[in-house]
C-alpha angles and dihedrals in degrees: 000000000000115000136207119243123224115199118190128187093330119186119182124200140192099200106304094343115099105216099175127024137199102344116174123169143134114230108203122231121253094014139096120254117191124204116204136174141110122304116281097025096115105262096129092039088053097052091046087059089057092070098028094252090125091071094060086076108090113261092004118138144157135222123201131039138299111183127188118180091344094309121118102222090211096048117134093248097048120109110223091210091058090048089055090051091053093042110046126194137212115195135219095259122040108258112186112171101264098217095047132087122238088260095051093043090060091048097045096100094038092054090054090054098042123055094204131015128186118230094245091049091050091048090052093051092048095049094043093049095045090048088049089054092046090242105105099093091049097051108022092106095050105040092136093054119100116278088224089065092072125094119265094260092046090049090054091050088048088055089050089050089051090050096049094043090082090052100240123188095221132037119202119198121192106199091316094179102041093100095042136093120245095263093051090044090055090050092052092048091051088050092051089055090054096044095054090074088069105022142047103236129199116186130187111207139166090198108096092192090052092052089050092048102047109029139076094195132027133199120201117209125192144160123246088214141332110300093019124114121268115252137195101248099180138001117187143131108300094241090057094045091054098039108030113004120187096225125062091218090057091054091045092053096045092048090052099248089131140358 
């Protein structure tokens, strides 16, 4: 089941540099939350903290709390690998594993989590995940072909299939359409609408229209000045953010006066 995420007083560091400061928000379950703001204000750093990928960077750390279903993701007894299974991620550029077939790409995460898997069980996971990513009908007759042989939009949907194959509760998307053409972007946006019935989705996007189209809630990040930490300036329902934001800087960014 998809879960809500409660973030409290989160500070994110690269060594001594504080990249993100004082973020608090509640991300609702089974909905899409968009994060917008100019480049370099900490949006991608923030979502990487939601599945503990930030800490794989040397000397990176967080302070504060991220709680899913009553569990502090940074608690002393929490396994980061299990967190990353529960909180999947889709990156800016499609990244199928180049030496693997479409079939094996989908199963990559599942094979890491399961020591042995019967053929019929693997077949079921592959079909279910590819159907979930709206890709099954396009690739069902070439599952043993390389994943890299697909178009860019298909590769991104393959990466989404790989992410949902391990049945996460949360799906993070870091500018998933920025490298795609308009038709592929539309297909991914349609898919996001379908996936939110089963997953809690957080998407970073520089496309204001996309944020307005796909999300129920939007967070606006910004910097006070160069060299200062990124901060969450405003977090509100998307309709309010784009029609009557609380903060003047939110309105200035959305209207294109900076960013």
